[in-house]
Short mmCIF file of C-alpha atoms in Angstrom, two decimals:
data_model
loop_
_atom_site.label_atom_id
_atom_site.label_comp_id
_atom_site.label_asym_id
_atom_site.label_seq_id
_atom_site.Cartn_x
_atom_site.Cartn_y
_atom_site.Cartn_z
CA UNK A 738 0.00 0.00 0.00
CA UNK A 739 1.10 3.58 -0.65
CA UNK A 740 1.28 6.81 1.34
CA UNK A 741 -2.36 6.68 2.37
CA UNK A 742 -2.17 3.47 4.37
CA UNK A 743 -0.96 2.92 7.91
CA UNK A 744 2.16 0.74 8.03
CA UNK A 745 2.91 -1.69 10.83
CA UNK A 746 -0.71 -2.45 11.77
CA UNK A 747 -0.84 -4.71 14.82
CA UNK A 748 -3.50 -7.16 15.93
CA UNK A 749 -4.46 -4.78 18.74
CA UNK A 750 -5.09 -1.94 16.28
CA UNK A 751 -7.18 -4.16 14.02
CA UNK A 752 -9.16 -5.37 17.01
CA UNK A 753 -9.84 -1.85 18.29
CA UNK A 754 -10.73 -0.20 14.97
CA UNK A 755 -12.23 -3.05 12.93
CA UNK A 756 -13.20 -6.23 14.75
CA UNK A 757 -14.59 -4.47 17.84
CA UNK A 758 -17.19 -2.45 15.95
CA UNK A 759 -20.69 -3.19 17.27
CA UNK A 760 -21.96 -4.00 13.76
CA UNK A 761 -19.05 -6.34 12.94
CA UNK A 762 -20.16 -9.30 10.81
CA UNK A 763 -17.61 -12.01 10.10
CA UNK A 764 -19.46 -12.93 6.89
CA UNK A 765 -18.38 -9.63 5.37
CA UNK A 766 -14.66 -10.45 5.66
CA UNK A 767 -13.69 -12.97 2.99
CA UNK A 768 -10.14 -14.29 2.59
CA UNK A 769 -8.38 -16.16 -0.21
CA UNK A 770 -5.99 -18.91 0.86
CA UNK A 771 -3.40 -20.64 -1.31
CA UNK A 772 -1.09 -23.38 -0.04
CA UNK A 773 -2.07 -22.60 3.54
CA UNK A 774 -1.32 -18.87 3.34
CA UNK A 775 -3.67 -15.91 3.09
CA UNK A 776 -3.02 -14.28 -0.30
CA UNK A 777 -5.88 -11.80 -0.41
CA UNK A 778 -9.00 -10.50 1.27
CA UNK A 779 -12.04 -8.33 0.74
CA UNK A 780 -14.01 -6.59 3.46
CA UNK A 781 -17.55 -5.31 2.92
CA UNK A 782 -20.04 -3.54 5.16
CA UNK A 783 -22.59 -0.76 5.46
CA UNK A 784 -22.83 2.88 6.46
CA UNK A 785 -25.41 4.57 8.71
CA UNK A 786 -28.98 5.65 8.08
CA UNK A 787 -29.88 9.34 7.80
CA UNK A 788 -30.14 9.85 11.56
CA UNK A 789 -26.90 7.91 12.14
CA UNK A 790 -28.67 5.70 14.66
CA UNK A 791 -28.40 2.36 12.84
CA UNK A 792 -27.05 0.78 9.65
CA UNK A 793 -28.51 1.47 6.21
CA UNK A 794 -28.54 -1.77 4.23
CA UNK A 795 -29.56 -0.29 0.87
CA UNK A 796 -25.99 0.63 -0.15
CA UNK A 797 -23.22 -1.88 0.36
CA UNK A 798 -19.60 -0.78 0.67
CA UNK A 799 -16.51 -2.62 -0.56
CA UNK A 800 -14.33 -1.17 2.18
CA UNK A 801 -11.04 -2.82 1.23
CA UNK A 802 -9.77 -5.39 -1.25
CA UNK A 803 -6.16 -6.60 -1.48
CA UNK A 804 -4.31 -9.39 -3.25
CA UNK A 805 -0.65 -10.26 -2.77
CA UNK A 806 1.33 -9.14 -5.86
CA UNK A 807 2.60 -12.68 -6.34
CA UNK A 808 -0.99 -13.76 -7.09
CA UNK A 809 -2.02 -10.94 -9.43
CA UNK A 810 -3.92 -11.74 -12.65
CA UNK A 811 -5.26 -15.06 -11.43
CA UNK A 812 -8.85 -13.93 -10.93
CA UNK A 813 -8.55 -13.88 -7.14
CA UNK A 814 -9.51 -10.23 -6.76
CA UNK A 815 -12.46 -10.61 -9.09
CA UNK A 816 -13.78 -13.61 -7.18
CA UNK A 817 -13.30 -11.86 -3.82
CA UNK A 818 -15.34 -8.86 -4.98
CA UNK A 819 -18.03 -11.13 -6.44
CA UNK A 820 -18.42 -12.90 -3.12
CA UNK A 821 -18.47 -9.58 -1.27
CA UNK A 822 -21.25 -8.33 -3.55
CA UNK A 823 -23.13 -11.55 -2.92
CA UNK A 824 -22.86 -10.98 0.83
CA UNK A 825 -24.04 -7.36 0.52
CA UNK A 826 -26.95 -8.39 -1.69
CA UNK A 827 -28.16 -10.95 0.85
CA UNK A 828 -28.27 -8.15 3.42
CA UNK A 829 -30.48 -6.01 1.18
CA UNK A 830 -28.02 -3.90 -0.83
CA UNK A 831 -29.52 -2.39 -3.99
CA UNK A 832 -26.29 -0.75 -5.14
CA UNK A 833 -22.60 -1.10 -4.41
CA UNK A 834 -19.95 1.46 -3.50
CA UNK A 835 -16.24 0.71 -3.79
CA UNK A 836 -14.06 2.70 -1.43
CA UNK A 837 -15.21 4.12 1.87
CA UNK A 838 -16.66 7.64 1.78
CA UNK A 839 -17.07 10.25 4.54
CA UNK A 840 -20.70 9.15 4.96
CA UNK A 841 -20.10 5.40 4.63
CA UNK A 842 -16.85 4.27 6.26
CA UNK A 843 -17.60 1.23 8.42
CA UNK A 844 -14.09 -0.05 9.13
CA UNK A 845 -10.93 1.67 7.90
CA UNK A 846 -11.06 5.25 9.14
CA UNK A 847 -7.68 5.86 10.76
CA UNK A 848 -6.06 3.02 8.83
CA UNK A 849 -6.45 4.16 5.22
CA UNK A 850 -7.14 7.47 3.51
CA UNK A 851 -5.90 9.94 6.12
CA UNK A 852 -8.11 12.51 7.82
CA UNK A 853 -11.31 11.12 6.31
CA UNK A 854 -12.43 8.36 3.99
CA UNK A 855 -11.80 9.45 0.37
CA UNK A 856 -12.41 6.15 -1.41
CA UNK A 857 -9.37 4.57 -3.05
CA UNK A 858 -6.41 6.90 -3.56
CA UNK A 859 -4.79 7.61 -6.92
CA UNK A 860 -1.44 6.95 -5.23
CA UNK A 861 -2.52 3.29 -5.22
CA UNK A 862 -2.62 2.95 -9.02
CA UNK A 863 -3.82 -0.66 -9.15
CA UNK A 864 -7.26 0.20 -7.76
CA UNK A 865 -8.72 2.19 -10.66
CA UNK A 866 -8.23 -0.26 -13.56
CA UNK A 867 -9.19 -3.20 -11.37
CA UNK A 868 -12.50 -1.69 -10.25
CA UNK A 869 -13.42 -0.43 -13.72
CA UNK A 870 -13.00 -3.96 -15.11
CA UNK A 871 -15.56 -5.11 -12.55
CA UNK A 872 -18.14 -2.55 -13.67
CA UNK A 873 -17.50 0.16 -11.08
CA UNK A 874 -17.53 3.77 -12.29
CA UNK A 875 -15.90 6.79 -10.61
CA UNK A 876 -18.62 8.94 -9.05
CA UNK A 877 -16.86 11.31 -6.66
CA UNK A 878 -13.38 12.82 -6.43
CA UNK A 879 -11.99 14.03 -3.11
CA UNK A 880 -8.89 16.21 -3.06
CA UNK A 881 -6.36 15.60 -0.29
CA UNK A 882 -4.47 18.69 0.88
CA UNK A 883 -1.44 18.86 3.19
CA UNK A 884 0.26 21.75 4.92
CA UNK A 885 3.67 21.67 6.59
CA UNK A 886 3.19 23.86 9.67
CA UNK A 887 6.73 23.77 10.99
CA UNK A 888 7.50 27.09 9.34
CA UNK A 889 5.53 30.09 10.53
CA UNK A 890 4.32 31.24 7.13
CA UNK A 891 0.66 31.68 8.01
CA UNK A 892 -1.21 33.92 5.55
CA UNK A 893 -2.02 37.47 6.54
CA UNK A 894 -5.44 38.98 6.01
CA UNK A 895 -6.12 42.50 7.24
CA UNK A 896 -9.57 41.38 8.38
CA UNK A 897 -8.00 39.08 10.98
CA UNK A 898 -6.93 42.05 13.10
CA UNK A 899 -10.53 43.14 13.62
CA UNK A 900 -11.72 39.56 13.96
CA UNK A 901 -9.28 38.84 16.80
CA UNK A 902 -10.49 41.95 18.62
CA UNK A 903 -14.15 41.01 18.33
CA UNK A 904 -13.98 37.20 18.53
CA UNK A 905 -12.72 34.58 20.95
CA UNK A 906 -11.46 31.10 20.14
CA UNK A 907 -12.93 28.29 22.22
CA UNK A 908 -11.15 24.93 22.26
CA UNK A 909 -13.16 21.91 23.39
CA UNK A 910 -13.08 18.14 23.06
CA UNK A 911 -16.88 17.94 22.99
CA UNK A 912 -18.39 17.00 19.59
CA UNK A 913 -21.19 19.08 18.13
CA UNK A 914 -23.42 16.04 17.56
CA UNK A 915 -22.31 12.77 19.13
CA UNK A 916 -24.52 10.32 17.23
CA UNK A 917 -24.21 6.57 17.54
CA UNK A 918 -22.26 6.45 14.26
CA UNK A 919 -19.94 9.27 15.30
CA UNK A 920 -19.10 7.42 18.51
CA UNK A 921 -18.30 4.18 16.65
CA UNK A 922 -16.06 5.93 14.12
CA UNK A 923 -14.67 9.36 15.07
CA UNK A 924 -15.24 8.79 18.76
CA UNK A 925 -12.43 6.24 18.86
CA UNK A 926 -9.83 8.96 18.29
CA UNK A 927 -8.73 12.06 20.20
CA UNK A 928 -10.55 15.01 18.67
CA UNK A 929 -10.76 18.77 19.24
CA UNK A 930 -13.15 21.52 18.11
CA UNK A 931 -12.03 25.11 17.54
CA UNK A 932 -14.99 27.47 17.82
CA UNK A 933 -14.85 31.14 16.81
CA UNK A 934 -17.59 33.21 18.45
CA UNK A 935 -18.22 36.84 19.46
CA UNK A 936 -16.69 37.92 22.78
CA UNK A 937 -19.95 39.61 23.67
CA UNK A 938 -21.84 36.35 23.29
CA UNK A 939 -23.90 34.84 20.54
CA UNK A 940 -23.79 31.97 18.10
CA UNK A 941 -20.45 30.78 16.68
CA UNK A 942 -19.50 32.24 13.31
CA UNK A 943 -17.10 29.43 12.39
CA UNK A 944 -15.76 26.17 13.73
CA UNK A 945 -13.24 23.51 12.80
CA UNK A 946 -12.94 19.95 14.07
CA UNK A 947 -9.72 17.96 13.99
CA UNK A 948 -8.29 14.67 15.24
CA UNK A 949 -4.88 13.15 15.67
CA UNK A 950 -3.55 10.95 12.87
CA UNK A 951 -1.27 9.17 15.31
CA UNK A 952 -1.32 5.83 13.50
CA UNK A 953 0.11 7.47 10.37
CA UNK A 954 3.23 8.63 12.22
CA UNK A 955 5.22 5.56 11.16
CA UNK A 956 4.19 5.99 7.51
CA UNK A 957 4.69 9.75 7.25
CA UNK A 958 7.51 10.04 9.80
CA UNK A 959 5.93 13.08 11.43
CA UNK A 960 3.11 14.05 13.75
CA UNK A 961 -0.03 14.91 11.82
CA UNK A 962 -3.56 16.13 12.53
CA UNK A 963 -6.57 15.88 10.26
CA UNK A 964 -9.00 18.78 9.78
CA UNK A 965 -12.67 17.88 9.36
CA UNK A 966 -15.99 19.71 9.40
CA UNK A 967 -14.91 23.25 8.60
CA UNK A 968 -18.13 25.21 9.03
CA UNK A 969 -18.90 28.91 8.54
CA UNK A 970 -22.39 30.24 9.31
CA UNK A 971 -24.40 30.95 6.16
CA UNK A 972 -24.84 34.65 6.94
CA UNK A 973 -21.18 35.11 7.97
CA UNK A 974 -19.39 33.90 4.87
CA UNK A 975 -16.79 35.89 2.89
CA UNK A 976 -15.83 37.83 6.03
CA UNK A 977 -12.57 36.03 6.79
CA UNK A 978 -13.90 33.85 9.61
CA UNK A 979 -13.06 30.57 7.89
CA UNK A 980 -9.48 31.61 7.19
CA UNK A 981 -9.10 32.91 10.74
CA UNK A 982 -10.24 29.72 12.46
CA UNK A 983 -7.88 27.67 10.27
CA UNK A 984 -4.90 29.96 11.02
CA UNK A 985 -5.63 30.00 14.76
CA UNK A 986 -6.02 26.21 14.87
CA UNK A 987 -2.68 25.76 13.10
CA UNK A 988 -0.96 28.09 15.59
CA UNK A 989 -2.32 26.10 18.54
CA UNK A 990 -1.32 22.77 16.95
CA UNK A 991 2.17 24.05 16.18
CA UNK A 992 2.62 24.72 19.90
CA UNK A 993 1.77 21.04 20.49
CA UNK A 994 4.63 19.94 18.18
CA UNK A 995 2.33 18.95 15.31
CA UNK A 996 4.20 19.25 12.00
CA UNK A 997 1.56 18.46 9.35
CA UNK A 998 -2.17 19.03 8.89
CA UNK A 999 -4.40 17.38 6.31
CA UNK A 1000 -7.77 18.43 4.95
CA UNK A 1001 -9.96 16.68 2.38
CA UNK A 1002 -12.59 18.32 0.19
CA UNK A 1003 -14.84 17.33 -2.71
CA UNK A 1004 -13.40 18.56 -6.00
CA UNK A 1005 -16.55 20.58 -6.76
CA UNK A 1006 -16.49 22.54 -3.46
CA UNK A 1007 -14.70 25.59 -4.82
CA UNK A 1008 -15.36 27.67 -1.68
CA UNK A 1009 -13.37 25.34 0.59
CA UNK A 1010 -10.74 24.69 -2.09
CA UNK A 1011 -10.11 28.44 -2.38
CA UNK A 1012 -9.94 28.70 1.40
CA UNK A 1013 -7.35 25.95 1.84
CA UNK A 1014 -5.28 27.24 -1.07
CA UNK A 1015 -5.29 30.73 0.46
CA UNK A 1016 -3.96 29.08 3.64
CA UNK A 1017 -1.07 27.64 1.57
CA UNK A 1018 -2.15 24.00 1.59
CA UNK A 1019 -0.72 21.83 -1.19
CA UNK A 1020 -2.57 19.01 -2.93
CA UNK A 1021 -1.04 15.67 -1.97
CA UNK A 1022 -3.41 13.09 -3.45
CA UNK A 1023 -6.86 12.40 -4.89
CA UNK A 1024 -9.38 9.89 -3.63
CA UNK A 1025 -12.00 8.31 -5.89
CA UNK A 1026 -15.28 6.73 -4.77
CA UNK A 1027 -16.77 4.21 -7.21
CA UNK A 1028 -20.34 2.98 -7.63
CA UNK A 1029 -22.03 0.07 -9.37
CA UNK A 1030 -25.74 -0.44 -9.89
#
C-alpha cells in the first residue's frame, strides 16, 4: 500500500478499529488462501442511516480489497469482490460502493485514507483499472491537501486584526453532535473543536474539528492532525472567519509539536478549495469513490 495506508498495523489496532465495531459481521470479511497462506481478502459492510442511529442496508460498501502481488492476474480479486457483492446483496443492498466515503466508512477510518475516507487513492494505481473492469464507475473525487506547519508562514489577512479583537477562540473536546455512528467511528480517536464566536456572546461564526492521525506517524515520519468539518455560518461567509479559524487552529497545533495538517474536500467545493489554497495547503493526493448499480 502507498502513502495513504498505515504501516505496521498490529493485531491490537485491528481489534480496536475493525473487529470491535458493534456491527461487525464475520461474513463480510472474505479471505483467499493458497497453499495454507492468506493471499488476499475483501471486506464489505454498510454505512449509517440518515439519523446515524443504525445501519442502512440499501448501499453496500466494498471497504477494502487486497491481493498479494505474487498472485495478481489469477482472478482472485475478481472472485473476492463477487463474493463480497453476494454478501451485501443478501443483506439487502440495492447498489454497491467501492471505497469508503465520509458518509459510509464502516471499518478503515484511521487506517487508510488519512483525515477522512476518500475512497481509493490515486497513489494506489492498481485500484482504478481493477474496479473499472468489474463494472465500477468513478462517481466522486476528493482532493487531499497537506500543509507543513513547521514554518511560521501563516497567511495574513487585514480582516484578521478586527476579527481577533471582536472574537474569541474556544477549544473543546466535545463533539457538536455525538450520534451513535460518530461514537463508533470518530469517537475512537482524540478530537478537538475550535470554535470562533463573538466575545460579547452569541452563536459561533465558524468552527473547525480535527483529530490526531497518530497511526500514520510511522508511515509519514511526522506528527499529523486531520481537519474535518470546517463550518462557517451561512450569513457570515466571505468575512474572513473561515481563514481565521484555520490559522488560529494551526498556531495552537504548532505549539503542540504537530508538524503536518491534512484536509480533504470534494473537488466541486470551490469555496473550501479556495480557502485551503489561500492558507497555503498543497494538494497531496486524490481519492475516488466508485459505484455500481
